[in-house]
Amino acid sequence: MSLTYLESVVVGAFQGFSELFPISSLGHSVLIPALVGGRWARDLSVSAPESPYLAFIVGLHVATAAALLVFFWRDWVAIIGGFFTSIRRRSLADPYQRLAWLIIIATIPVGLAGLALEHLFRTTLGKPVPAAAFLVVNGLVLLAGERLRRRAPVAVLAGQAEAVAAGGLTMGDVAAERRAAREAGQDVHSGPVADGRLAGLSVRSALAVGSAQILALLPGISRSGSAMVAGLFRGLSHEDAARFSFLLATPVILAAGVLKIPDLFGPLGAGIHGQVLVGSIASFVTAYLSVRYLTRYFRTRTLTPFAIYSIALGAGALVWLAVH
């Protein structure tokens, strides 16, 4: 395989933002080369059994995970600390202790499914036409999530989310909690207050959100989008559903990268180390900017624009591929 620096920068930049925007990074990684055609279509294929392009994509995923770690570094320090204190004290009294275990439990299904199904799905479905079709499906799933999402307000403090969903708290209660947090000088959109809301999820809800990420093994289905839709179904706000999807994505993406990174130092990575580095830098920058933007965007806005984009791109790609 011959991978140019232009190809690496373009694909890296698309990977960084499409992994976090609910529009499917794998779908874009498959479709962009096919739509450009020529050398790009020859060089950049993820469906080959031993694909150097796949090794390159893995390097980009590690960069994306690194961007998430940098953005949420304070949260991860507290979450990791909560994990170890929960073991030492055999307690889940602290919100970060509970959140650590919710993330672990929610990550198990997609981890097992990835090990069992990733190769099969990539080699059989990692082609332009299936990717375009699944991108349309992705848009429909996002629209369905908006239309059918549970309307329950989300709690502010740990342990309250299920009470809200069950009707134990009112909109007024939640608004009062938010006002109290603001008056105390706390940021209700990030840090302990936001993480405390997520820690109030039940194990069943966390499993549902984590399991939804399995759909992202299909090229064209977004990991963050499927997780967000599941979060909306479980009563999370857009803001908290996005936050939880980003926290869940970090260990999943990082683990997948660590498992595949050795490929970059074998025959599959021969001659493309420079391109991997340049692409990874582009991926890191766009991923960091994306998560910074999206954490603000979902405070007041919805998945609908991304649904429209996915349907339009997928349908347009199907037409283009049919006539070329």
PDB file of C-alpha atoms in Angstrom:
ATOM      1  CA  MET A   1       0.000   0.000   0.000  1.00  0.00           C
ATOM      2  CA  SER A   2       1.138   3.542  -0.751  1.00  0.00           C
ATOM      3  CA  LEU A   3      -0.398   6.194   1.494  1.00  0.00           C
ATOM      4  CA  THR A   4       0.295   9.820   0.654  1.00  0.00           C
ATOM      5  CA  TYR A   5       0.586  12.583   3.225  1.00  0.00           C
ATOM      6  CA  LEU A   6      -2.419  14.350   1.703  1.00  0.00           C
ATOM      7  CA  GLU A   7      -4.505  11.203   2.114  1.00  0.00           C
ATOM      8  CA  SER A   8      -3.312  10.791   5.695  1.00  0.00           C
ATOM      9  CA  VAL A   9      -4.159  14.376   6.681  1.00  0.00           C
ATOM     10  CA  VAL A  10      -7.623  14.312   5.068  1.00  0.00           C
ATOM     11  CA  VAL A  11      -8.568  10.909   6.486  1.00  0.00           C
ATOM     12  CA  GLY A  12      -7.091  11.827   9.876  1.00  0.00           C
ATOM     13  CA  ALA A  13      -9.076  15.041  10.069  1.00  0.00           C
ATOM     14  CA  PHE A  14     -12.306  13.263   9.097  1.00  0.00           C
ATOM     15  CA  GLN A  15     -11.631  10.515  11.639  1.00  0.00           C
ATOM     16  CA  GLY A  16     -11.187  12.997  14.450  1.00  0.00           C
ATOM     17  CA  PHE A  17     -14.499  14.749  14.070  1.00  0.00           C
ATOM     18  CA  SER A  18     -16.628  11.934  12.635  1.00  0.00           C
ATOM     19  CA  GLU A  19     -15.746   9.626  15.542  1.00  0.00           C
ATOM     20  CA  LEU A  20     -17.349  12.073  17.988  1.00  0.00           C
ATOM     21  CA  PHE A  21     -19.976  13.707  15.823  1.00  0.00           C
ATOM     22  CA  PRO A  22     -22.799  11.148  15.479  1.00  0.00           C
ATOM     23  CA  ILE A  23     -22.080  10.517  11.786  1.00  0.00           C
ATOM     24  CA  SER A  24     -19.834   7.379  11.828  1.00  0.00           C
ATOM     25  CA  SER A  25     -16.079   7.579  11.411  1.00  0.00           C
ATOM     26  CA  LEU A  26     -15.850   4.102   9.862  1.00  0.00           C
ATOM     27  CA  GLY A  27     -18.542   4.976   7.353  1.00  0.00           C
ATOM     28  CA  HIS A  28     -16.596   8.068   6.295  1.00  0.00           C
ATOM     29  CA  SER A  29     -13.326   6.113   6.180  1.00  0.00           C
ATOM     30  CA  VAL A  30     -14.950   3.721   3.702  1.00  0.00           C
ATOM     31  CA  LEU A  31     -16.910   6.264   1.657  1.00  0.00           C
ATOM     32  CA  ILE A  32     -14.373   9.072   1.215  1.00  0.00           C
ATOM     33  CA  PRO A  33     -11.884   6.970  -0.815  1.00  0.00           C
ATOM     34  CA  ALA A  34     -14.697   5.459  -2.876  1.00  0.00           C
ATOM     35  CA  LEU A  35     -16.224   8.844  -3.695  1.00  0.00           C
ATOM     36  CA  VAL A  36     -12.862  10.416  -4.564  1.00  0.00           C
ATOM     37  CA  GLY A  37     -11.962   7.378  -6.657  1.00  0.00           C
ATOM     38  CA  GLY A  38      -8.703   6.707  -8.485  1.00  0.00           C
ATOM     39  CA  ARG A  39      -5.661   6.193  -6.310  1.00  0.00           C
ATOM     40  CA  TRP A  40      -7.626   6.925  -3.162  1.00  0.00           C
ATOM     41  CA  ALA A  41      -9.971   4.015  -3.808  1.00  0.00           C
ATOM     42  CA  ARG A  42      -6.990   1.717  -4.433  1.00  0.00           C
ATOM     43  CA  ASP A  43      -4.919   2.842  -1.452  1.00  0.00           C
ATOM     44  CA  LEU A  44      -7.609   3.132   1.184  1.00  0.00           C
ATOM     45  CA  SER A  45      -9.588  -0.061   1.761  1.00  0.00           C
ATOM     46  CA  VAL A  46     -10.598  -1.429   5.155  1.00  0.00           C
ATOM     47  CA  SER A  47     -12.259  -4.582   3.807  1.00  0.00           C
ATOM     48  CA  ALA A  48      -9.060  -6.372   2.772  1.00  0.00           C
ATOM     49  CA  PRO A  49      -8.183  -9.247   5.165  1.00  0.00           C
ATOM     50  CA  GLU A  50      -4.788  -7.711   5.997  1.00  0.00           C
ATOM     51  CA  SER A  51      -5.356  -4.035   5.329  1.00  0.00           C
ATOM     52  CA  PRO A  52      -2.533  -1.536   5.938  1.00  0.00           C
ATOM     53  CA  TYR A  53      -5.195   1.155   5.753  1.00  0.00           C
ATOM     54  CA  LEU A  54      -6.883  -0.478   8.741  1.00  0.00           C
ATOM     55  CA  ALA A  55      -3.614  -0.292  10.676  1.00  0.00           C
ATOM     56  CA  PHE A  56      -3.465   3.396   9.774  1.00  0.00           C
ATOM     57  CA  ILE A  57      -7.065   3.914  10.934  1.00  0.00           C
ATOM     58  CA  VAL A  58      -6.198   2.252  14.251  1.00  0.00           C
ATOM     59  CA  GLY A  59      -3.415   4.764  14.796  1.00  0.00           C
ATOM     60  CA  LEU A  60      -5.931   7.541  14.235  1.00  0.00           C
ATOM     61  CA  HIS A  61      -8.279   5.992  16.807  1.00  0.00           C
ATOM     62  CA  VAL A  62      -5.563   6.126  19.446  1.00  0.00           C
ATOM     63  CA  ALA A  63      -5.115   9.822  18.700  1.00  0.00           C
ATOM     64  CA  THR A  64      -8.869  10.351  19.049  1.00  0.00           C
ATOM     65  CA  ALA A  65      -8.882   8.561  22.408  1.00  0.00           C
ATOM     66  CA  ALA A  66      -5.931  10.701  23.503  1.00  0.00           C
ATOM     67  CA  ALA A  67      -7.922  13.847  22.680  1.00  0.00           C
ATOM     68  CA  LEU A  68     -10.816  12.593  24.821  1.00  0.00           C
ATOM     69  CA  LEU A  69      -8.438  11.838  27.676  1.00  0.00           C
ATOM     70  CA  VAL A  70      -6.946  15.319  27.477  1.00  0.00           C
ATOM     71  CA  PHE A  71     -10.349  17.014  27.401  1.00  0.00           C
ATOM     72  CA  PHE A  72     -11.799  14.944  30.262  1.00  0.00           C
ATOM     73  CA  TRP A  73      -8.552  14.520  32.198  1.00  0.00           C
ATOM     74  CA  ARG A  74      -9.949  15.842  35.481  1.00  0.00           C
ATOM     75  CA  ASP A  75     -12.937  13.517  35.221  1.00  0.00           C
ATOM     76  CA  TRP A  76     -10.733  10.516  34.451  1.00  0.00           C
ATOM     77  CA  VAL A  77      -8.436  11.248  37.397  1.00  0.00           C
ATOM     78  CA  ALA A  78     -11.495  11.270  39.652  1.00  0.00           C
ATOM     79  CA  ILE A  79     -13.026   8.191  37.980  1.00  0.00           C
ATOM     80  CA  ILE A  80      -9.828   6.144  38.238  1.00  0.00           C
ATOM     81  CA  GLY A  81      -9.402   7.300  41.817  1.00  0.00           C
ATOM     82  CA  GLY A  82     -12.993   6.279  42.525  1.00  0.00           C
ATOM     83  CA  PHE A  83     -12.334   2.821  41.088  1.00  0.00           C
ATOM     84  CA  PHE A  84      -9.394   2.148  43.397  1.00  0.00           C
ATOM     85  CA  THR A  85     -11.052   3.612  46.486  1.00  0.00           C
ATOM     86  CA  SER A  86     -14.152   1.508  45.808  1.00  0.00           C
ATOM     87  CA  ILE A  87     -11.980  -1.615  45.877  1.00  0.00           C
ATOM     88  CA  ARG A  88     -10.039  -0.541  48.937  1.00  0.00           C
ATOM     89  CA  ARG A  89     -13.106   0.515  50.915  1.00  0.00           C
ATOM     90  CA  ARG A  90     -15.543  -1.946  49.306  1.00  0.00           C
ATOM     91  CA  SER A  91     -17.948   0.909  48.867  1.00  0.00           C
ATOM     92  CA  LEU A  92     -19.927   2.688  46.164  1.00  0.00           C
ATOM     93  CA  ALA A  93     -20.951   5.631  48.304  1.00  0.00           C
ATOM     94  CA  ASP A  94     -19.044   8.222  46.278  1.00  0.00           C
ATOM     95  CA  PRO A  95     -20.437   9.254  42.851  1.00  0.00           C
ATOM     96  CA  TYR A  96     -17.072   8.668  41.170  1.00  0.00           C
ATOM     97  CA  GLN A  97     -16.844   5.175  42.655  1.00  0.00           C
ATOM     98  CA  ARG A  98     -20.220   4.359  41.160  1.00  0.00           C
ATOM     99  CA  LEU A  99     -19.453   6.045  37.832  1.00  0.00           C
ATOM    100  CA  ALA A 100     -16.220   4.069  37.483  1.00  0.00           C
ATOM    101  CA  TRP A 101     -18.055   0.767  37.790  1.00  0.00           C
ATOM    102  CA  LEU A 102     -20.889   1.889  35.524  1.00  0.00           C
ATOM    103  CA  ILE A 103     -18.334   2.632  32.789  1.00  0.00           C
ATOM    104  CA  ILE A 104     -16.656  -0.746  33.278  1.00  0.00           C
ATOM    105  CA  ILE A 105     -19.947  -2.637  33.174  1.00  0.00           C
ATOM    106  CA  ALA A 106     -21.196  -0.676  30.156  1.00  0.00           C
ATOM    107  CA  THR A 107     -17.961  -1.346  28.250  1.00  0.00           C
ATOM    108  CA  ILE A 108     -18.046  -5.145  28.583  1.00  0.00           C
ATOM    109  CA  PRO A 109     -20.719  -5.891  25.916  1.00  0.00           C
ATOM    110  CA  VAL A 110     -19.106  -3.836  23.149  1.00  0.00           C
ATOM    111  CA  GLY A 111     -15.665  -5.171  24.061  1.00  0.00           C
ATOM    112  CA  LEU A 112     -16.774  -8.783  23.705  1.00  0.00           C
ATOM    113  CA  ALA A 113     -18.738  -8.063  20.532  1.00  0.00           C
ATOM    114  CA  GLY A 114     -15.779  -6.245  19.005  1.00  0.00           C
ATOM    115  CA  LEU A 115     -13.456  -9.184  19.601  1.00  0.00           C
ATOM    116  CA  ALA A 116     -15.977 -11.636  18.148  1.00  0.00           C
ATOM    117  CA  LEU A 117     -17.458  -9.695  15.235  1.00  0.00           C
ATOM    118  CA  GLU A 118     -15.169  -6.850  14.155  1.00  0.00           C
ATOM    119  CA  HIS A 119     -13.237  -8.830  11.530  1.00  0.00           C
ATOM    120  CA  LEU A 120     -16.379 -10.420  10.074  1.00  0.00           C
ATOM    121  CA  PHE A 121     -18.291  -7.151   9.807  1.00  0.00           C
ATOM    122  CA  ARG A 122     -15.330  -5.211   8.430  1.00  0.00           C
ATOM    123  CA  THR A 123     -14.424  -7.687   5.696  1.00  0.00           C
ATOM    124  CA  THR A 124     -18.009  -8.397   4.612  1.00  0.00           C
ATOM    125  CA  LEU A 125     -19.608  -4.973   5.091  1.00  0.00           C
ATOM    126  CA  GLY A 126     -16.675  -2.567   4.962  1.00  0.00           C
ATOM    127  CA  LYS A 127     -17.427  -1.650   1.356  1.00  0.00           C
ATOM    128  CA  PRO A 128     -18.869   1.586  -0.086  1.00  0.00           C
ATOM    129  CA  VAL A 129     -22.436   0.464  -0.824  1.00  0.00           C
ATOM    130  CA  PRO A 130     -23.132  -1.143   2.602  1.00  0.00           C
ATOM    131  CA  ALA A 131     -21.453   1.821   4.314  1.00  0.00           C
ATOM    132  CA  ALA A 132     -23.674   4.284   2.458  1.00  0.00           C
ATOM    133  CA  ALA A 133     -26.791   2.236   3.242  1.00  0.00           C
ATOM    134  CA  PHE A 134     -25.911   2.012   6.940  1.00  0.00           C
ATOM    135  CA  LEU A 135     -25.268   5.756   6.984  1.00  0.00           C
ATOM    136  CA  VAL A 136     -28.890   6.256   5.922  1.00  0.00           C
ATOM    137  CA  VAL A 137     -29.919   3.852   8.692  1.00  0.00           C
ATOM    138  CA  ASN A 138     -27.805   5.885  11.126  1.00  0.00           C
ATOM    139  CA  GLY A 139     -29.747   9.007  10.228  1.00  0.00           C
ATOM    140  CA  LEU A 140     -33.063   7.221  10.694  1.00  0.00           C
ATOM    141  CA  VAL A 141     -31.941   5.926  14.103  1.00  0.00           C
ATOM    142  CA  LEU A 142     -31.044   9.463  15.187  1.00  0.00           C
ATOM    143  CA  LEU A 143     -34.415  10.754  14.030  1.00  0.00           C
ATOM    144  CA  ALA A 144     -36.172   7.928  15.865  1.00  0.00           C
ATOM    145  CA  GLY A 145     -34.194   8.742  18.982  1.00  0.00           C
ATOM    146  CA  GLU A 146     -35.392  12.327  18.878  1.00  0.00           C
ATOM    147  CA  ARG A 147     -39.004  11.352  18.224  1.00  0.00           C
ATOM    148  CA  LEU A 148     -39.285   8.547  20.765  1.00  0.00           C
ATOM    149  CA  ARG A 149     -36.946   9.685  23.516  1.00  0.00           C
ATOM    150  CA  ARG A 150     -38.220   9.607  27.043  1.00  0.00           C
ATOM    151  CA  ARG A 151     -39.314  13.065  28.154  1.00  0.00           C
ATOM    152  CA  ALA A 152     -38.335  12.714  31.794  1.00  0.00           C
ATOM    153  CA  PRO A 153     -36.052  15.457  33.146  1.00  0.00           C
ATOM    154  CA  VAL A 154     -32.596  14.414  34.281  1.00  0.00           C
ATOM    155  CA  ALA A 155     -31.491  14.643  37.886  1.00  0.00           C
ATOM    156  CA  VAL A 156     -28.689  16.885  39.012  1.00  0.00           C
ATOM    157  CA  LEU A 157     -27.189  14.831  41.824  1.00  0.00           C
ATOM    158  CA  ALA A 158     -26.047  11.238  42.064  1.00  0.00           C
ATOM    159  CA  GLY A 159     -28.768   8.756  42.798  1.00  0.00           C
ATOM    160  CA  GLN A 160     -31.617  10.920  41.508  1.00  0.00           C
ATOM    161  CA  ALA A 161     -31.839   9.919  37.839  1.00  0.00           C
ATOM    162  CA  GLU A 162     -33.930   6.835  38.518  1.00  0.00           C
ATOM    163  CA  ALA A 163     -36.156   8.762  40.904  1.00  0.00           C
ATOM    164  CA  VAL A 164     -36.840  11.303  38.175  1.00  0.00           C
ATOM    165  CA  ALA A 165     -37.570   8.576  35.632  1.00  0.00           C
ATOM    166  CA  ALA A 166     -39.968   6.958  38.096  1.00  0.00           C
ATOM    167  CA  GLY A 167     -41.717  10.242  38.767  1.00  0.00           C
ATOM    168  CA  GLY A 168     -40.243  10.742  42.224  1.00  0.00           C
ATOM    169  CA  LEU A 169     -38.966  14.212  41.312  1.00  0.00           C
ATOM    170  CA  THR A 170     -40.594  16.997  39.366  1.00  0.00           C
ATOM    171  CA  MET A 171     -39.260  19.468  36.836  1.00  0.00           C
ATOM    172  CA  GLY A 172     -39.356  22.030  39.623  1.00  0.00           C
ATOM    173  CA  ASP A 173     -37.167  19.832  41.836  1.00  0.00           C
ATOM    174  CA  VAL A 174     -34.586  19.491  39.096  1.00  0.00           C
ATOM    175  CA  ALA A 175     -34.643  23.206  38.304  1.00  0.00           C
ATOM    176  CA  ALA A 176     -34.185  23.977  41.991  1.00  0.00           C
ATOM    177  CA  GLU A 177     -31.186  21.652  42.166  1.00  0.00           C
ATOM    178  CA  ARG A 178     -29.627  23.387  39.185  1.00  0.00           C
ATOM    179  CA  ARG A 179     -30.198  26.835  40.677  1.00  0.00           C
ATOM    180  CA  ALA A 180     -28.688  25.720  43.959  1.00  0.00           C
ATOM    181  CA  ALA A 181     -25.633  24.347  42.189  1.00  0.00           C
ATOM    182  CA  ARG A 182     -25.169  27.578  40.233  1.00  0.00           C
ATOM    183  CA  GLU A 183     -25.604  29.716  43.335  1.00  0.00           C
ATOM    184  CA  ALA A 184     -22.932  27.599  45.038  1.00  0.00           C
ATOM    185  CA  GLY A 185     -20.577  28.451  42.187  1.00  0.00           C
ATOM    186  CA  GLN A 186     -20.709  24.970  40.657  1.00  0.00           C
ATOM    187  CA  ASP A 187     -20.640  24.288  36.936  1.00  0.00           C
ATOM    188  CA  VAL A 188     -23.736  22.221  36.190  1.00  0.00           C
ATOM    189  CA  HIS A 189     -22.443  21.338  32.705  1.00  0.00           C
ATOM    190  CA  SER A 190     -19.189  19.600  33.672  1.00  0.00           C
ATOM    191  CA  GLY A 191     -17.131  18.292  36.557  1.00  0.00           C
ATOM    192  CA  PRO A 192     -18.610  16.779  39.720  1.00  0.00           C
ATOM    193  CA  VAL A 193     -22.172  18.013  39.164  1.00  0.00           C
ATOM    194  CA  ALA A 194     -22.429  16.573  35.635  1.00  0.00           C
ATOM    195  CA  ASP A 195     -20.630  13.368  36.597  1.00  0.00           C
ATOM    196  CA  GLY A 196     -22.902  13.065  39.623  1.00  0.00           C
ATOM    197  CA  ARG A 197     -25.924  13.019  37.324  1.00  0.00           C
ATOM    198  CA  LEU A 198     -24.389  10.181  35.315  1.00  0.00           C
ATOM    199  CA  ALA A 199     -23.521   8.297  38.487  1.00  0.00           C
ATOM    200  CA  GLY A 200     -27.244   8.222  39.236  1.00  0.00           C
ATOM    201  CA  LEU A 201     -27.885   5.886  36.299  1.00  0.00           C
ATOM    202  CA  SER A 202     -28.949   2.343  37.091  1.00  0.00           C
ATOM    203  CA  VAL A 203     -26.778  -0.578  36.023  1.00  0.00           C
ATOM    204  CA  ARG A 204     -29.486  -1.559  33.528  1.00  0.00           C
ATOM    205  CA  SER A 205     -29.447   1.888  31.945  1.00  0.00           C
ATOM    206  CA  ALA A 206     -25.649   1.937  31.730  1.00  0.00           C
ATOM    207  CA  LEU A 207     -25.671  -1.508  30.107  1.00  0.00           C
ATOM    208  CA  ALA A 208     -28.257  -0.360  27.578  1.00  0.00           C
ATOM    209  CA  VAL A 209     -26.173   2.650  26.584  1.00  0.00           C
ATOM    210  CA  GLY A 210     -22.959   0.630  26.447  1.00  0.00           C
ATOM    211  CA  SER A 211     -24.516  -2.180  24.442  1.00  0.00           C
ATOM    212  CA  ALA A 212     -25.822   0.292  21.870  1.00  0.00           C
ATOM    213  CA  GLN A 213     -22.218   0.913  20.838  1.00  0.00           C
ATOM    214  CA  ILE A 214     -22.147  -2.584  19.309  1.00  0.00           C
ATOM    215  CA  LEU A 215     -24.109  -1.159  16.376  1.00  0.00           C
ATOM    216  CA  ALA A 216     -21.040   0.906  15.480  1.00  0.00           C
ATOM    217  CA  LEU A 217     -19.320  -2.287  14.291  1.00  0.00           C
ATOM    218  CA  LEU A 218     -21.476  -1.765  11.193  1.00  0.00           C
ATOM    219  CA  PRO A 219     -19.742   0.762   8.918  1.00  0.00           C
ATOM    220  CA  GLY A 220     -22.021   3.783   8.735  1.00  0.00           C
ATOM    221  CA  ILE A 221     -23.536   3.467  12.223  1.00  0.00           C
ATOM    222  CA  SER A 222     -22.145   5.997  14.680  1.00  0.00           C
ATOM    223  CA  ARG A 223     -20.821   4.883  18.057  1.00  0.00           C
ATOM    224  CA  SER A 224     -21.591   8.189  19.730  1.00  0.00           C
ATOM    225  CA  GLY A 225     -24.955   8.454  17.966  1.00  0.00           C
ATOM    226  CA  SER A 226     -26.168   4.999  18.964  1.00  0.00           C
ATOM    227  CA  ALA A 227     -25.021   5.536  22.553  1.00  0.00           C
ATOM    228  CA  MET A 228     -26.723   8.920  22.705  1.00  0.00           C
ATOM    229  CA  VAL A 229     -30.004   7.537  21.365  1.00  0.00           C
ATOM    230  CA  ALA A 230     -29.916   4.796  24.009  1.00  0.00           C
ATOM    231  CA  GLY A 231     -29.191   7.440  26.631  1.00  0.00           C
ATOM    232  CA  LEU A 232     -32.164   9.503  25.485  1.00  0.00           C
ATOM    233  CA  PHE A 233     -34.380   6.415  25.727  1.00  0.00           C
ATOM    234  CA  ARG A 234     -33.183   5.928  29.309  1.00  0.00           C
ATOM    235  CA  GLY A 235     -34.151   9.493  30.259  1.00  0.00           C
ATOM    236  CA  LEU A 236     -30.855  11.332  29.880  1.00  0.00           C
ATOM    237  CA  SER A 237     -30.742  14.843  28.475  1.00  0.00           C
ATOM    238  CA  HIS A 238     -28.876  15.447  25.216  1.00  0.00           C
ATOM    239  CA  GLU A 239     -26.045  17.001  27.177  1.00  0.00           C
ATOM    240  CA  ASP A 240     -25.637  14.090  29.579  1.00  0.00           C
ATOM    241  CA  ALA A 241     -26.183  11.464  26.887  1.00  0.00           C
ATOM    242  CA  ALA A 242     -23.347  13.025  24.877  1.00  0.00           C
ATOM    243  CA  ARG A 243     -21.100  13.247  27.922  1.00  0.00           C
ATOM    244  CA  PHE A 244     -21.686   9.618  28.866  1.00  0.00           C
ATOM    245  CA  SER A 245     -21.099   8.474  25.275  1.00  0.00           C
ATOM    246  CA  PHE A 246     -17.742  10.306  25.208  1.00  0.00           C
ATOM    247  CA  LEU A 247     -16.672   8.791  28.531  1.00  0.00           C
ATOM    248  CA  LEU A 248     -17.685   5.306  27.344  1.00  0.00           C
ATOM    249  CA  ALA A 249     -15.950   5.746  23.991  1.00  0.00           C
ATOM    250  CA  THR A 250     -12.583   6.539  25.547  1.00  0.00           C
ATOM    251  CA  PRO A 251     -11.688   3.064  26.928  1.00  0.00           C
ATOM    252  CA  VAL A 252     -13.317   1.308  23.943  1.00  0.00           C
ATOM    253  CA  ILE A 253     -11.366   3.264  21.326  1.00  0.00           C
ATOM    254  CA  LEU A 254      -8.161   3.133  23.359  1.00  0.00           C
ATOM    255  CA  ALA A 255      -8.395  -0.628  23.934  1.00  0.00           C
ATOM    256  CA  ALA A 256      -9.037  -1.302  20.239  1.00  0.00           C
ATOM    257  CA  GLY A 257      -6.035   0.822  19.359  1.00  0.00           C
ATOM    258  CA  VAL A 258      -3.745  -0.863  21.848  1.00  0.00           C
ATOM    259  CA  LEU A 259      -4.691  -4.296  20.478  1.00  0.00           C
ATOM    260  CA  LYS A 260      -3.978  -3.235  16.892  1.00  0.00           C
ATOM    261  CA  ILE A 261      -0.998  -0.907  17.401  1.00  0.00           C
ATOM    262  CA  PRO A 262       1.532  -3.767  17.045  1.00  0.00           C
ATOM    263  CA  ASP A 263       0.370  -4.051  13.408  1.00  0.00           C
ATOM    264  CA  LEU A 264       1.926  -0.652  12.739  1.00  0.00           C
ATOM    265  CA  PHE A 265       5.352  -2.023  13.671  1.00  0.00           C
ATOM    266  CA  GLY A 266       5.019  -5.077  11.430  1.00  0.00           C
ATOM    267  CA  PRO A 267       4.630  -5.523   7.679  1.00  0.00           C
ATOM    268  CA  LEU A 268       1.296  -3.646   7.615  1.00  0.00           C
ATOM    269  CA  GLY A 269       2.956  -0.482   8.888  1.00  0.00           C
ATOM    270  CA  ALA A 270       6.029  -0.618   6.668  1.00  0.00           C
ATOM    271  CA  GLY A 271       6.667   2.689   4.939  1.00  0.00           C
ATOM    272  CA  ILE A 272       3.734   4.598   6.444  1.00  0.00           C
ATOM    273  CA  HIS A 273       4.995   5.578   9.912  1.00  0.00           C
ATOM    274  CA  GLY A 274       5.366   9.219   8.898  1.00  0.00           C
ATOM    275  CA  GLN A 275       1.880   9.247   7.414  1.00  0.00           C
ATOM    276  CA  VAL A 276       0.462   7.657  10.554  1.00  0.00           C
ATOM    277  CA  LEU A 277       2.088  10.376  12.677  1.00  0.00           C
ATOM    278  CA  VAL A 278       0.779  13.210  10.504  1.00  0.00           C
ATOM    279  CA  GLY A 279      -2.698  11.686  10.293  1.00  0.00           C
ATOM    280  CA  SER A 280      -2.767  11.115  14.047  1.00  0.00           C
ATOM    281  CA  ILE A 281      -1.920  14.747  14.736  1.00  0.00           C
ATOM    282  CA  ALA A 282      -4.759  15.837  12.437  1.00  0.00           C
ATOM    283  CA  SER A 283      -7.093  13.372  14.153  1.00  0.00           C
ATOM    284  CA  PHE A 284      -6.104  14.567  17.643  1.00  0.00           C
ATOM    285  CA  VAL A 285      -6.683  18.229  16.779  1.00  0.00           C
ATOM    286  CA  THR A 286     -10.085  17.723  15.138  1.00  0.00           C
ATOM    287  CA  ALA A 287     -11.225  15.309  17.857  1.00  0.00           C
ATOM    288  CA  TYR A 288     -10.318  17.778  20.609  1.00  0.00           C
ATOM    289  CA  LEU A 289     -12.077  20.637  18.843  1.00  0.00           C
ATOM    290  CA  SER A 290     -15.088  18.388  18.191  1.00  0.00           C
ATOM    291  CA  VAL A 291     -15.596  17.268  21.786  1.00  0.00           C
ATOM    292  CA  ARG A 292     -15.141  20.835  22.974  1.00  0.00           C
ATOM    293  CA  TYR A 293     -17.807  22.008  20.553  1.00  0.00           C
ATOM    294  CA  LEU A 294     -20.247  19.142  21.081  1.00  0.00           C
ATOM    295  CA  THR A 295     -20.273  19.353  24.873  1.00  0.00           C
ATOM    296  CA  ARG A 296     -21.599  22.891  24.431  1.00  0.00           C
ATOM    297  CA  TYR A 297     -23.800  22.167  21.419  1.00  0.00           C
ATOM    298  CA  PHE A 298     -25.862  19.480  23.158  1.00  0.00           C
ATOM    299  CA  ARG A 299     -26.727  21.735  26.075  1.00  0.00           C
ATOM    300  CA  THR A 300     -29.486  23.274  23.973  1.00  0.00           C
ATOM    301  CA  ARG A 301     -29.653  21.411  20.647  1.00  0.00           C
ATOM    302  CA  THR A 302     -30.522  17.988  19.251  1.00  0.00           C
ATOM    303  CA  LEU A 303     -29.380  15.155  16.980  1.00  0.00           C
ATOM    304  CA  THR A 304     -31.645  16.205  14.117  1.00  0.00           C
ATOM    305  CA  PRO A 305     -29.044  18.064  11.981  1.00  0.00           C
ATOM    306  CA  PHE A 306     -26.723  15.058  12.121  1.00  0.00           C
ATOM    307  CA  ALA A 307     -29.591  12.763  11.153  1.00  0.00           C
ATOM    308  CA  ILE A 308     -30.324  14.879   8.082  1.00  0.00           C
ATOM    309  CA  TYR A 309     -26.638  14.964   7.147  1.00  0.00           C
ATOM    310  CA  SER A 310     -26.300  11.174   7.478  1.00  0.00           C
ATOM    311  CA  ILE A 311     -29.364  10.463   5.357  1.00  0.00           C
ATOM    312  CA  ALA A 312     -28.360  12.999   2.702  1.00  0.00           C
ATOM    313  CA  LEU A 313     -24.766  11.775   2.460  1.00  0.00           C
ATOM    314  CA  GLY A 314     -25.728   8.097   2.496  1.00  0.00           C
ATOM    315  CA  ALA A 315     -28.452   8.500  -0.121  1.00  0.00           C
ATOM    316  CA  GLY A 316     -26.257  10.728  -2.268  1.00  0.00           C
ATOM    317  CA  ALA A 317     -23.399   8.235  -2.062  1.00  0.00           C
ATOM    318  CA  LEU A 318     -25.692   5.387  -3.111  1.00  0.00           C
ATOM    319  CA  VAL A 319     -26.796   7.341  -6.167  1.00  0.00           C
ATOM    320  CA  TRP A 320     -23.207   8.312  -7.023  1.00  0.00           C
ATOM    321  CA  LEU A 321     -21.947   4.763  -6.675  1.00  0.00           C
ATOM    322  CA  ALA A 322     -24.822   3.439  -8.773  1.00  0.00           C
ATOM    323  CA  VAL A 323     -24.021   5.683 -11.741  1.00  0.00           C
ATOM    324  CA  HIS A 324     -20.211   5.439 -11.600  1.00  0.00           C
TER     325      HIS A 324
END
